Tab-separated table of C-alpha atoms and ligand atoms in Angstrom:
chain	number	residue	atom	x	y	z
A	1	MET	CA	23.037	144.281	180.060
A	2	ALA	CA	24.901	144.971	176.802
A	3	GLU	CA	28.162	144.776	179.045
A	4	GLN	CA	27.278	141.178	180.227
A	5	LEU	CA	26.461	140.303	176.553
A	6	ILE	CA	29.867	141.786	175.148
A	7	GLN	CA	31.645	139.679	178.013
A	8	SER	CA	29.990	136.522	176.929
A	9	ILE	CA	31.240	137.013	173.463
A	10	ILE	CA	34.905	137.804	174.846
A	11	GLU	CA	34.701	134.560	176.966
A	12	ALA	CA	33.524	132.569	174.074
A	13	GLY	CA	36.357	133.825	172.090
A	14	ARG	CA	38.901	132.802	174.483
A	15	TRP	CA	37.359	129.248	174.929
A	16	ILE	CA	36.998	128.668	171.067
A	17	ASP	CA	40.466	129.951	170.458
A	18	SER	CA	41.676	127.542	173.096
A	19	GLN	CA	40.144	124.683	171.244
A	20	GLY	CA	41.742	125.834	167.968
A	21	TRP	CA	38.336	126.339	166.233
A	22	CYS	CA	39.020	129.856	165.032
A	23	PRO	CA	42.747	130.274	163.856
A	24	ALA	CA	44.197	133.308	162.118
A	25	THR	CA	41.527	135.836	162.837
A	26	GLY	CA	38.714	133.655	161.334
A	27	GLY	CA	35.289	133.206	162.602
A	28	ASN	CA	32.756	135.781	164.260
A	29	PHE	CA	30.247	135.623	167.147
A	30	SER	CA	27.239	137.482	167.936
A	31	VAL	CA	24.381	137.909	170.515
A	32	ARG	CA	20.968	139.433	170.112
A	33	ASP	CA	20.409	142.597	172.003
A	34	GLY	CA	16.906	143.632	171.579
A	35	ASP	CA	16.296	144.951	168.011
A	36	SER	CA	20.007	144.853	167.241
A	37	VAL	CA	22.887	142.551	167.346
A	38	LEU	CA	26.379	142.711	169.115
A	39	VAL	CA	28.943	141.158	166.836
A	40	THR	CA	32.950	140.882	166.551
A	41	ALA	CA	34.550	143.227	164.252
A	42	SER	CA	36.344	142.075	161.168
A	43	GLY	CA	39.920	140.880	161.350
A	44	ARG	CA	40.368	140.584	165.125
A	45	HIS	CA	42.017	137.450	166.836
A	46	LYS	CA	39.198	135.730	168.590
A	47	GLY	CA	41.375	134.779	171.478
A	48	GLN	CA	42.282	138.308	172.325
A	49	LEU	CA	39.064	140.143	171.986
A	50	SER	CA	38.176	143.176	174.042
A	51	ALA	CA	35.047	145.252	174.252
A	52	ALA	CA	36.612	147.551	171.712
A	53	ASP	CA	36.490	144.857	169.069
A	54	ILE	CA	32.759	144.358	169.407
A	55	LEU	CA	30.129	146.525	167.534
A	56	ARG	CA	26.416	146.949	167.375
A	57	VAL	CA	24.812	146.234	163.917
A	58	ASN	CA	21.176	146.448	162.803
A	59	PHE	CA	19.329	143.543	161.315
A	60	ASN	CA	20.731	144.532	157.817
A	61	GLY	CA	24.325	144.191	159.150
A	62	GLN	CA	24.913	147.911	159.224
A	63	PRO	CA	26.991	149.403	162.046
A	64	VAL	CA	25.011	151.300	164.683
A	65	GLU	CA	27.041	154.245	166.212
A	66	SER	CA	30.277	152.523	165.539
A	67	ASP	CA	33.251	153.126	163.228
A	68	LEU	CA	34.292	149.373	163.519
A	69	LYS	CA	33.817	147.338	160.374
A	70	PRO	CA	31.646	144.205	160.674
A	71	SER	CA	32.751	140.985	158.836
A	72	ALA	CA	30.839	140.446	155.688
A	73	GLU	CA	29.749	137.259	157.260
A	74	THR	CA	27.695	139.449	159.835
A	75	LEU	CA	24.866	139.028	157.228
A	76	LEU	CA	24.400	135.334	158.034
A	77	HIS	CA	24.210	136.211	161.664
A	78	THR	CA	21.470	138.713	161.088
A	79	ALA	CA	19.722	136.468	158.757
A	80	LEU	CA	19.467	133.829	161.484
A	81	TYR	CA	18.138	136.252	164.090
A	82	GLU	CA	15.497	137.240	161.521
A	83	LEU	CA	14.653	133.756	160.713
A	84	ASP	CA	14.090	132.574	164.230
A	85	ALA	CA	13.072	134.786	166.974
A	86	SER	CA	14.363	132.278	169.601
A	87	ILE	CA	17.842	132.560	168.512
A	88	GLY	CA	19.907	134.655	170.989
A	89	ALA	CA	23.529	133.840	170.127
A	90	VAL	CA	25.567	132.654	166.918
A	91	LEU	CA	28.976	131.263	166.802
A	92	HIS	CA	30.795	130.946	163.410
A	93	THR	CA	33.954	128.819	163.624
A	94	HIS	CA	36.641	127.445	161.142
A	95	SER	CA	37.744	124.151	162.697
A	96	VAL	CA	39.736	121.741	160.819
A	97	THR	CA	37.154	118.932	161.468
A	98	SER	CA	34.157	120.986	160.099
A	99	THR	CA	36.320	122.261	157.123
A	100	VAL	CA	37.295	118.691	156.219
A	101	LEU	CA	34.133	116.869	156.978
A	102	SER	CA	32.222	119.344	154.869
A	103	ARG	CA	34.449	118.658	151.872
A	104	LEU	CA	34.039	114.883	152.100
A	105	ILE	CA	30.363	115.034	151.786
A	106	HIS	CA	29.140	116.018	148.511
A	107	LYS	CA	25.516	116.024	149.464
A	108	GLY	CA	23.732	119.038	150.821
A	109	MET	CA	23.116	117.181	154.089
A	110	LEU	CA	25.139	115.535	156.856
A	111	THR	CA	23.150	112.820	158.764
A	112	LEU	CA	24.148	111.786	162.251
A	113	GLN	CA	22.610	108.923	164.226
A	114	GLY	CA	23.734	106.522	166.894
A	115	TYR	CA	25.663	109.028	169.046
A	116	GLU	CA	24.927	109.648	172.764
A	117	MET	CA	26.304	113.189	172.204
A	118	GLN	CA	23.313	113.929	170.077
A	119	LYS	CA	21.639	114.780	173.380
A	120	ALA	CA	23.816	117.901	173.728
A	121	LEU	CA	21.561	119.388	170.985
A	122	SER	CA	18.547	120.821	172.409
A	123	GLY	CA	15.330	118.884	171.857
A	124	ASN	CA	17.180	115.456	171.199
A	125	GLN	CA	16.402	112.778	173.666
A	126	SER	CA	18.066	109.807	172.254
A	127	HIS	CA	20.889	108.535	170.122
A	128	GLU	CA	18.314	106.914	167.799
A	129	GLU	CA	17.090	110.181	166.518
A	130	GLU	CA	18.436	111.442	163.207
A	131	ILE	CA	20.220	114.669	163.219
A	132	ARG	CA	20.308	116.602	159.969
A	133	ILE	CA	22.892	119.342	159.537
A	134	ALA	CA	22.810	121.270	156.049
A	135	ILE	CA	25.835	121.853	154.193
A	136	LEU	CA	25.886	124.803	151.918
A	137	ASP	CA	28.433	125.513	149.207
A	138	ASN	CA	31.039	128.213	150.079
A	139	SER	CA	30.790	131.707	148.372
A	140	GLN	CA	32.555	134.910	148.893
A	141	ASP	CA	29.202	136.451	148.047
A	142	MET	CA	27.574	136.858	151.553
A	143	PRO	CA	24.263	138.442	150.378
A	144	LEU	CA	23.845	135.378	148.084
A	145	LEU	CA	24.733	132.917	150.850
A	146	ALA	CA	22.280	134.623	153.117
A	147	GLU	CA	19.559	134.357	150.423
A	148	ILE	CA	20.310	130.680	149.979
A	149	LEU	CA	20.010	130.209	153.660
A	150	LYS	CA	16.756	131.997	153.808
A	151	ALA	CA	15.230	130.228	150.696
A	152	GLY	CA	16.195	126.865	152.213
A	153	TRP	CA	14.847	127.808	155.796
A	154	GLN	CA	11.266	128.299	154.143
A	155	VAL	CA	11.357	124.803	152.877
A	156	ALA	CA	12.662	123.296	156.218
A	157	PRO	CA	13.900	125.293	159.172
A	158	LEU	CA	17.340	124.283	160.430
A	159	GLN	CA	18.154	123.418	163.957
A	160	TRP	CA	21.410	124.010	165.934
A	161	GLY	CA	23.835	124.825	163.098
A	162	PHE	CA	24.850	124.354	159.461
A	163	LEU	CA	28.106	123.711	157.687
A	164	VAL	CA	29.530	125.777	154.778
A	165	ARG	CA	31.692	123.401	152.694
A	166	GLY	CA	35.415	123.769	153.095
A	167	HIS	CA	34.771	126.717	155.419
A	168	GLY	CA	33.294	126.076	158.819
A	169	LEU	CA	30.353	125.906	161.051
A	170	TYR	CA	27.613	128.391	161.930
A	171	CYS	CA	25.675	127.183	165.192
A	172	TRP	CA	23.431	128.951	167.632
A	173	GLY	CA	21.301	128.706	170.775
A	174	ARG	CA	18.581	130.650	172.500
A	175	ASP	CA	21.598	132.206	174.503
A	176	MET	CA	25.431	132.139	174.429
A	177	ALA	CA	25.580	129.100	177.041
A	178	GLU	CA	23.355	127.062	174.735
A	179	ALA	CA	25.290	128.284	171.561
A	180	ARG	CA	28.559	127.048	173.209
A	181	ARG	CA	27.026	123.736	174.102
A	182	HIS	CA	25.809	123.147	170.563
A	183	LEU	CA	29.242	124.071	169.284
A	184	GLU	CA	30.939	121.686	171.510
A	185	GLY	CA	28.565	118.937	170.810
A	186	LEU	CA	28.532	119.399	167.108
A	187	GLU	CA	32.441	119.490	167.005
A	188	PHE	CA	32.507	116.207	168.985
A	189	LEU	CA	29.929	114.712	166.512
A	190	PHE	CA	31.994	115.839	163.541
A	191	ALA	CA	35.162	114.541	164.917
A	192	CYS	CA	33.391	111.141	165.353
A	193	GLU	CA	32.193	111.205	161.761
A	194	LEU	CA	35.594	112.132	160.408
A	195	GLU	CA	37.168	109.271	162.410
A	196	MET	CA	34.674	106.969	160.928
A	197	TRP	CA	35.608	108.022	157.512
A	198	ARG	CA	39.370	107.494	158.420
A	199	LEU	CA	38.398	104.009	159.353
A	200	GLY	CA	36.629	103.354	156.109
A	201	VAL	CA	33.442	102.603	157.753
A	202	ASN	CA	31.475	105.386	156.482
A	203	GLU	CA	29.805	106.332	153.130
B	301	ZN	ZN1	33.963	132.037	157.924
């Protein structure tokens, strides 16, 4: 079972790298495995992952029987698994689109409406529904960012993903397949929004 989960992370890494969404060893990916989490080690190129680049951590982000170093961002993965028991996989990427779009919007929320692609996000039946993607200010203090995420979640639980300003996207699904679909759908929606900004027809 763990081998299949590890393989799903390796394959996601190759695909995400091929899209250019995780350049220069950025980003991290994880899957829930029972009461622990399998996650990419810090500083590895995400297009060239092997099983030796993936470690097991507990829900505090501490390695379990591994000498590998988890990324500091692992704390956001484990926070998500704790916040929502239905989350089975988390993908954190650094695309140009999510980096730029999150800097253009100064509010704490990106609102999307009118796109057919919204239906790629689980639970959305129509382009008419309003999709809300939170934007957190970036920080190098990951415990603080995890606390901000948890505090905001108590007010309004998030769905599908959130942006970190000038940094990238965290998105998730009940399994890796759904997380990948959410990532692809969100990247498409963000690219459309950015194009609207270029055309000067957005806020
Ligand atoms: Zn990052």
